[in-house]
Short mmCIF file of C-alpha atoms and ligand atoms in Angstrom, two decimals:
data_model
loop_
_atom_site.label_atom_id
_atom_site.label_comp_id
_atom_site.label_asym_id
_atom_site.label_seq_id
_atom_site.Cartn_x
_atom_site.Cartn_y
_atom_site.Cartn_z
CA MET J 26 2.28 -7.98 14.49
CA THR J 27 1.27 -6.06 17.63
CA TYR J 28 -1.84 -3.93 17.74
CA PRO J 29 -2.61 -1.17 20.29
CA PRO J 30 -4.49 -2.53 23.32
CA GLY J 31 -8.28 -2.28 23.19
CA THR J 32 -8.40 -2.12 19.39
CA ILE J 33 -10.11 -4.47 16.93
CA ILE J 34 -8.34 -6.16 14.04
CA ARG J 35 -10.05 -5.43 10.72
CA TYR J 36 -7.48 -6.79 8.26
CA SER J 37 -4.78 -9.40 8.85
CA THR J 38 -1.22 -8.64 7.73
CA ALA J 39 -1.63 -11.09 4.83
CA SER J 40 -4.83 -9.35 3.64
CA ARG J 41 -3.16 -5.96 3.79
CA ILE J 42 -0.10 -7.07 1.83
CA ASN J 43 -2.46 -8.71 -0.68
CA HIS J 44 -4.56 -5.53 -0.94
CA TRP J 45 -1.60 -3.21 -1.43
CA ILE J 46 -0.03 -5.43 -4.10
CA THR J 47 -3.41 -5.18 -5.85
CA GLY J 48 -3.57 -1.40 -5.34
CA ILE J 49 -0.01 -0.74 -6.56
CA CYS J 50 -0.45 -2.99 -9.62
CA PHE J 51 -3.76 -1.34 -10.46
CA THR J 52 -2.24 2.16 -10.23
CA LEU J 53 0.68 1.14 -12.47
CA LEU J 54 -1.74 -0.46 -14.94
CA VAL J 55 -3.87 2.68 -15.09
CA LEU J 56 -0.81 4.87 -15.77
CA SER J 57 0.75 2.55 -18.34
CA GLY J 58 -2.63 1.71 -19.92
CA LEU J 59 -3.61 5.36 -20.32
CA SER J 60 -0.25 6.14 -21.94
CA MET J 61 -1.11 3.57 -24.65
CA PHE J 62 -4.77 4.61 -24.86
CA HIS J 63 -4.32 8.02 -26.52
CA PRO J 64 -1.31 9.90 -27.93
CA PHE J 65 -2.27 12.85 -25.73
CA LEU J 66 -1.34 10.70 -22.68
CA PHE J 67 1.77 9.12 -24.20
CA TRP J 68 4.00 11.25 -21.95
CA LEU J 69 2.98 8.94 -19.07
CA SER J 70 5.13 6.21 -20.68
CA ASN J 71 8.21 8.16 -19.47
CA LEU J 72 7.37 6.81 -16.00
CA PHE J 73 8.14 3.30 -17.28
CA GLY J 74 11.23 4.10 -19.30
CA GLY J 75 9.55 4.87 -22.65
CA GLY J 76 6.98 3.35 -25.01
CA GLN J 77 8.63 -0.04 -25.53
CA TRP J 78 9.13 -0.65 -21.82
CA THR J 79 5.56 0.39 -21.09
CA ARG J 80 4.20 -2.03 -23.68
CA ALA J 81 6.37 -4.85 -22.35
CA ALA J 82 5.65 -4.23 -18.65
CA HIS J 83 1.88 -3.58 -18.78
CA PRO J 84 0.74 -7.19 -19.45
CA TRP J 85 3.09 -8.65 -16.84
CA ILE J 86 1.78 -6.25 -14.20
CA GLY J 87 -1.70 -7.34 -15.31
CA CYS J 88 -0.78 -10.96 -14.54
CA VAL J 89 0.33 -9.98 -11.02
CA LEU J 90 -2.90 -8.01 -10.50
CA PHE J 91 -5.00 -10.97 -11.63
CA ALA J 92 -3.23 -13.40 -9.27
CA SER J 93 -3.36 -10.88 -6.44
CA TYR J 94 -7.07 -10.13 -6.85
CA MET J 95 -7.84 -13.86 -6.94
CA GLY J 96 -6.13 -13.95 -3.52
CA MET J 97 -8.45 -11.20 -2.30
CA ILE J 98 -11.49 -13.05 -3.59
CA VAL J 99 -10.44 -16.17 -1.67
CA GLN J 100 -10.01 -14.13 1.53
CA PHE J 101 -13.09 -11.92 1.38
CA TRP J 102 -15.85 -13.60 -0.64
CA ARG J 103 -17.77 -14.92 2.36
CA ASP J 104 -18.13 -11.49 3.94
CA GLU J 105 -18.98 -9.92 0.58
CA LEU J 106 -22.03 -12.11 -0.17
CA PRO J 107 -25.20 -10.04 -0.68
CA SER J 108 -27.67 -10.03 2.23
CA ARG J 109 -30.85 -8.32 3.42
CA ASP J 110 -28.64 -5.81 5.29
CA ASP J 111 -27.58 -4.38 1.93
CA ILE J 112 -31.12 -3.38 0.93
CA ALA J 113 -31.73 -1.75 4.32
CA TRP J 114 -28.42 0.13 4.05
CA LEU J 115 -29.10 1.26 0.49
CA ARG J 116 -32.52 2.60 1.55
CA ALA J 117 -30.72 4.78 4.11
CA ILE J 118 -27.97 5.89 1.71
CA ASN J 119 -29.00 9.56 1.97
CA ARG J 120 -28.05 9.63 5.63
CA VAL J 121 -24.80 7.74 5.01
CA LEU J 122 -23.79 10.29 2.36
CA VAL J 123 -24.24 13.25 4.69
CA ASN J 124 -22.19 11.44 7.34
CA ASN J 125 -25.13 11.09 9.71
CA GLU J 126 -25.36 7.36 10.37
CA GLU J 127 -27.85 7.77 13.21
CA GLY J 128 -30.75 5.38 12.56
CA VAL J 129 -29.02 3.66 9.62
CA PRO J 130 -29.55 -0.14 9.85
CA GLU J 131 -26.64 -2.03 11.38
CA VAL J 132 -23.94 -3.04 8.90
CA PRO J 133 -21.96 -6.32 8.90
CA ARG J 134 -18.24 -6.44 8.03
CA PHE J 135 -18.81 -4.79 4.64
CA ASN J 136 -21.57 -2.43 3.50
CA ALA J 137 -23.42 -2.63 0.18
CA GLY J 138 -21.09 -0.05 -1.42
CA GLN J 139 -18.01 -2.10 -0.50
CA LYS J 140 -19.69 -5.25 -1.78
CA PHE J 141 -20.41 -3.51 -5.08
CA VAL J 142 -16.72 -2.60 -5.45
CA PHE J 143 -15.68 -6.15 -4.61
CA TRP J 144 -18.02 -7.86 -7.12
CA ALA J 145 -17.53 -5.26 -9.84
CA MET J 146 -13.78 -5.87 -9.65
CA ALA J 147 -14.38 -9.65 -9.44
CA LEU J 148 -16.00 -9.30 -12.87
CA LEU J 149 -13.79 -6.62 -14.43
CA VAL J 150 -10.35 -7.92 -13.41
CA PRO J 151 -10.85 -11.34 -15.13
CA VAL J 152 -12.37 -9.62 -18.19
CA LEU J 153 -9.30 -7.35 -18.37
CA PHE J 154 -6.97 -10.31 -17.89
CA PHE J 155 -8.47 -12.61 -20.53
CA THR J 156 -9.02 -9.90 -23.15
CA GLY J 157 -5.48 -8.76 -22.33
CA LEU J 158 -4.14 -12.21 -23.21
CA VAL J 159 -5.88 -12.04 -26.60
CA ILE J 160 -4.19 -8.71 -27.42
CA TRP J 161 -0.77 -9.71 -25.98
CA GLU J 162 0.74 -9.78 -29.42
CA TYR J 163 4.21 -10.98 -28.51
CA TYR J 164 3.05 -14.37 -27.15
CA PHE J 165 -0.50 -14.97 -28.33
CA SER J 166 -1.14 -13.19 -31.62
CA GLY J 167 -0.89 -16.46 -33.55
CA TYR J 168 -3.90 -17.97 -31.77
CA THR J 169 -6.59 -15.46 -32.79
CA THR J 170 -7.71 -13.52 -35.86
CA ILE J 171 -7.24 -9.75 -36.25
CA GLU J 172 -11.02 -9.38 -36.00
CA GLN J 173 -11.08 -11.20 -32.63
CA GLN J 174 -8.17 -9.08 -31.39
CA ARG J 175 -10.03 -5.90 -32.34
CA ILE J 176 -13.10 -7.00 -30.36
CA ALA J 177 -10.89 -7.97 -27.40
CA LEU J 178 -9.19 -4.57 -27.50
CA LEU J 179 -12.54 -2.79 -27.45
CA VAL J 180 -13.83 -4.89 -24.53
CA HIS J 181 -10.47 -4.42 -22.73
CA SER J 182 -10.73 -0.62 -23.05
CA LEU J 183 -14.38 -0.50 -21.94
CA ALA J 184 -13.65 -2.77 -18.94
CA ALA J 185 -10.68 -0.54 -18.04
CA ILE J 186 -12.89 2.58 -18.08
CA GLY J 187 -15.40 0.77 -15.82
CA ALA J 188 -12.66 -0.41 -13.43
CA ILE J 189 -11.15 3.09 -13.22
CA ILE J 190 -14.54 4.57 -12.28
CA VAL J 191 -15.05 1.86 -9.61
CA TRP J 192 -11.48 2.43 -8.34
CA ILE J 193 -11.93 6.23 -8.03
CA THR J 194 -15.16 5.66 -6.06
CA HIS J 195 -13.38 3.11 -3.84
CA VAL J 196 -10.40 5.36 -3.06
CA TYR J 197 -12.71 8.33 -2.42
CA ALA J 198 -14.80 6.29 0.05
CA GLY J 199 -11.65 4.98 1.76
CA LEU J 200 -10.31 8.50 2.27
CA TRP J 201 -13.69 9.96 3.19
CA ILE J 202 -14.49 7.55 6.05
CA ARG J 203 -11.97 8.56 8.67
CA GLY J 204 -10.19 5.51 10.13
CA SER J 205 -10.58 3.30 7.02
CA MET J 206 -7.09 4.05 5.68
CA ARG J 207 -5.58 3.21 9.06
CA ALA J 208 -7.49 -0.11 8.95
CA MET J 209 -5.87 -0.96 5.60
CA MET J 210 -2.44 0.44 6.52
CA HIS J 211 -2.06 -0.89 10.08
CA GLY J 212 -4.84 -3.47 10.35
CA TRP J 213 -6.74 -2.11 13.37
CA VAL J 214 -9.75 0.06 14.13
CA THR J 215 -11.16 1.46 17.37
CA PRO J 216 -14.31 -0.14 18.86
CA GLY J 217 -15.98 3.27 18.28
CA TRP J 218 -15.21 3.08 14.54
CA ALA J 219 -16.61 -0.45 14.36
CA TYR J 220 -19.70 0.60 16.37
CA ARG J 221 -20.34 3.53 14.06
CA HIS J 222 -19.72 1.92 10.67
CA HIS J 223 -20.01 -1.87 11.07
CA ARG J 224 -22.07 -2.47 14.23
CA LYS J 225 -23.36 -5.89 13.23
CA TRP J 226 -19.77 -7.08 12.68
CA LEU J 227 -18.73 -5.67 16.07
CA ARG J 228 -21.64 -7.45 17.77
CA ARG J 229 -20.61 -10.79 16.21
CA LEU J 230 -17.03 -10.29 17.42
CA VAL J 231 -18.15 -9.45 20.96
CA GLU J 232 -20.62 -12.37 21.06
CA THR J 233 -17.92 -14.85 20.07
CA GLY J 234 -15.10 -13.26 22.11
CA SER J 235 -13.00 -12.56 19.01
CA ARG J 236 -10.77 -9.55 18.47
CA GLY J 237 -11.33 -9.83 14.68
CA PRO J 238 -11.29 -9.81 11.80
CA LEU J 239 -13.50 -12.93 11.85
CA PRO J 240 -15.84 -14.06 14.63
CA ARG J 241 -14.64 -17.10 16.55
CA ARG J 242 -16.56 -20.28 15.67
CA GLN J 243 -19.18 -20.92 18.36
C1 LIG F 26 -4.60 2.18 -4.90
C2 LIG F 26 -5.46 2.78 -4.17
C3 LIG F 26 -6.34 2.12 -3.16
C4 LIG F 26 -6.65 2.63 -1.93
C5 LIG F 26 -6.16 3.97 -1.36
C6 LIG F 26 -7.52 1.68 -1.26
C7 LIG F 26 -8.02 1.83 0.01
C8 LIG F 26 -8.75 0.88 0.72
C9 LIG F 26 -9.18 1.00 2.09
C10 LIG F 26 -8.93 2.20 2.97
C11 LIG F 26 -9.87 -0.12 2.42
C12 LIG F 26 -10.51 -0.46 3.78
C13 LIG F 26 -11.99 -0.08 3.78
C14 LIG F 26 -12.67 -0.42 5.09
O1 LIG F 26 -12.41 -1.48 5.67
O2 LIG F 26 -13.51 0.35 5.54
C15 LIG F 26 -9.88 -0.97 1.26
C16 LIG F 26 -10.49 -2.21 1.17
C17 LIG F 26 -10.61 -2.96 0.02
N1 LIG F 26 -10.04 -2.66 -1.21
FE1 LIG F 26 -8.90 -1.03 -1.66
N2 LIG F 26 -7.74 0.62 -2.09
C18 LIG F 26 -7.05 0.84 -3.28
C19 LIG F 26 -7.05 0.01 -4.39
C20 LIG F 26 -7.82 -1.12 -4.54
C21 LIG F 26 -7.97 -1.88 -5.78
C22 LIG F 26 -7.29 -1.52 -7.09
C23 LIG F 26 -8.85 -2.90 -5.51
C24 LIG F 26 -9.36 -3.98 -6.42
C25 LIG F 26 -8.98 -4.21 -7.63
C26 LIG F 26 -9.24 -2.81 -4.11
C27 LIG F 26 -10.10 -3.68 -3.46
C28 LIG F 26 -10.44 -3.61 -2.12
C29 LIG F 26 -11.32 -4.55 -1.44
C30 LIG F 26 -12.02 -5.75 -2.12
C31 LIG F 26 -11.41 -4.17 -0.11
C32 LIG F 26 -12.19 -4.85 1.01
C33 LIG F 26 -13.64 -4.52 0.93
C34 LIG F 26 -13.93 -3.07 0.74
O3 LIG F 26 -13.66 -2.25 1.64
O4 LIG F 26 -14.39 -2.73 -0.37
N3 LIG F 26 -8.60 -1.72 -3.55
N4 LIG F 26 -9.20 -0.34 0.23
#
């Protein structure tokens, strides 16, 4: 993969493929899940070839999402660990929201908002997966009682609502910060983008002579 000269690498090709598999699966799960959630939304099942196909495909796509998000956890968890920087950034959130980052404390590779998305999904995706197994009637209905399946269905629906809210926030933030989509599509950002949004990360890269996404070991 070649990147324009003078740019910084924010996401490796592997991370981007991993992220977009996650994103596509999640979108398909939202559409197929909503079509089964309420009769009013049943028309969405036409996208998957009808009700039966939707019901058959949804859990399998869920398995791919689970595996894919586990891959993202393995790649990103170190940079997503909470730190003092998060509290300083959250205190200055008013300025971040009006797009005036002047005076906002320096941010490492990910800000507190991004970390929230990461950890919220790290909780919700496994909850969706395991409750999904309990209600996957075709293979697993013999292992649990109807009562347990009802509880699993309720938790599955509530977790899905939570994940959809987190997802909408995440996509909105990605579109709102100009340059973020390019980072996830093509892998690179300009030094100006890194200076403005993730200055602490940029400093670490410069100090260690790395082009990104991770600082070279010193
Ligand atoms: C389908 C629509 C999606 C879009 C348009 C989208 C967009 C983006 C963008 C632009 C970034 C780069 C942010 C930056 O570096 O400044 C990003 C990062 C990331 N995305 Fe997504 N994404 C989508 C779906 C998802 C889903 C469904 C998940 C998890 C289940 C997810 C998890 C992440 C994580 C963990 C990162 C890295 C840390 C962060 O920026 O939060 N994304 N995404």
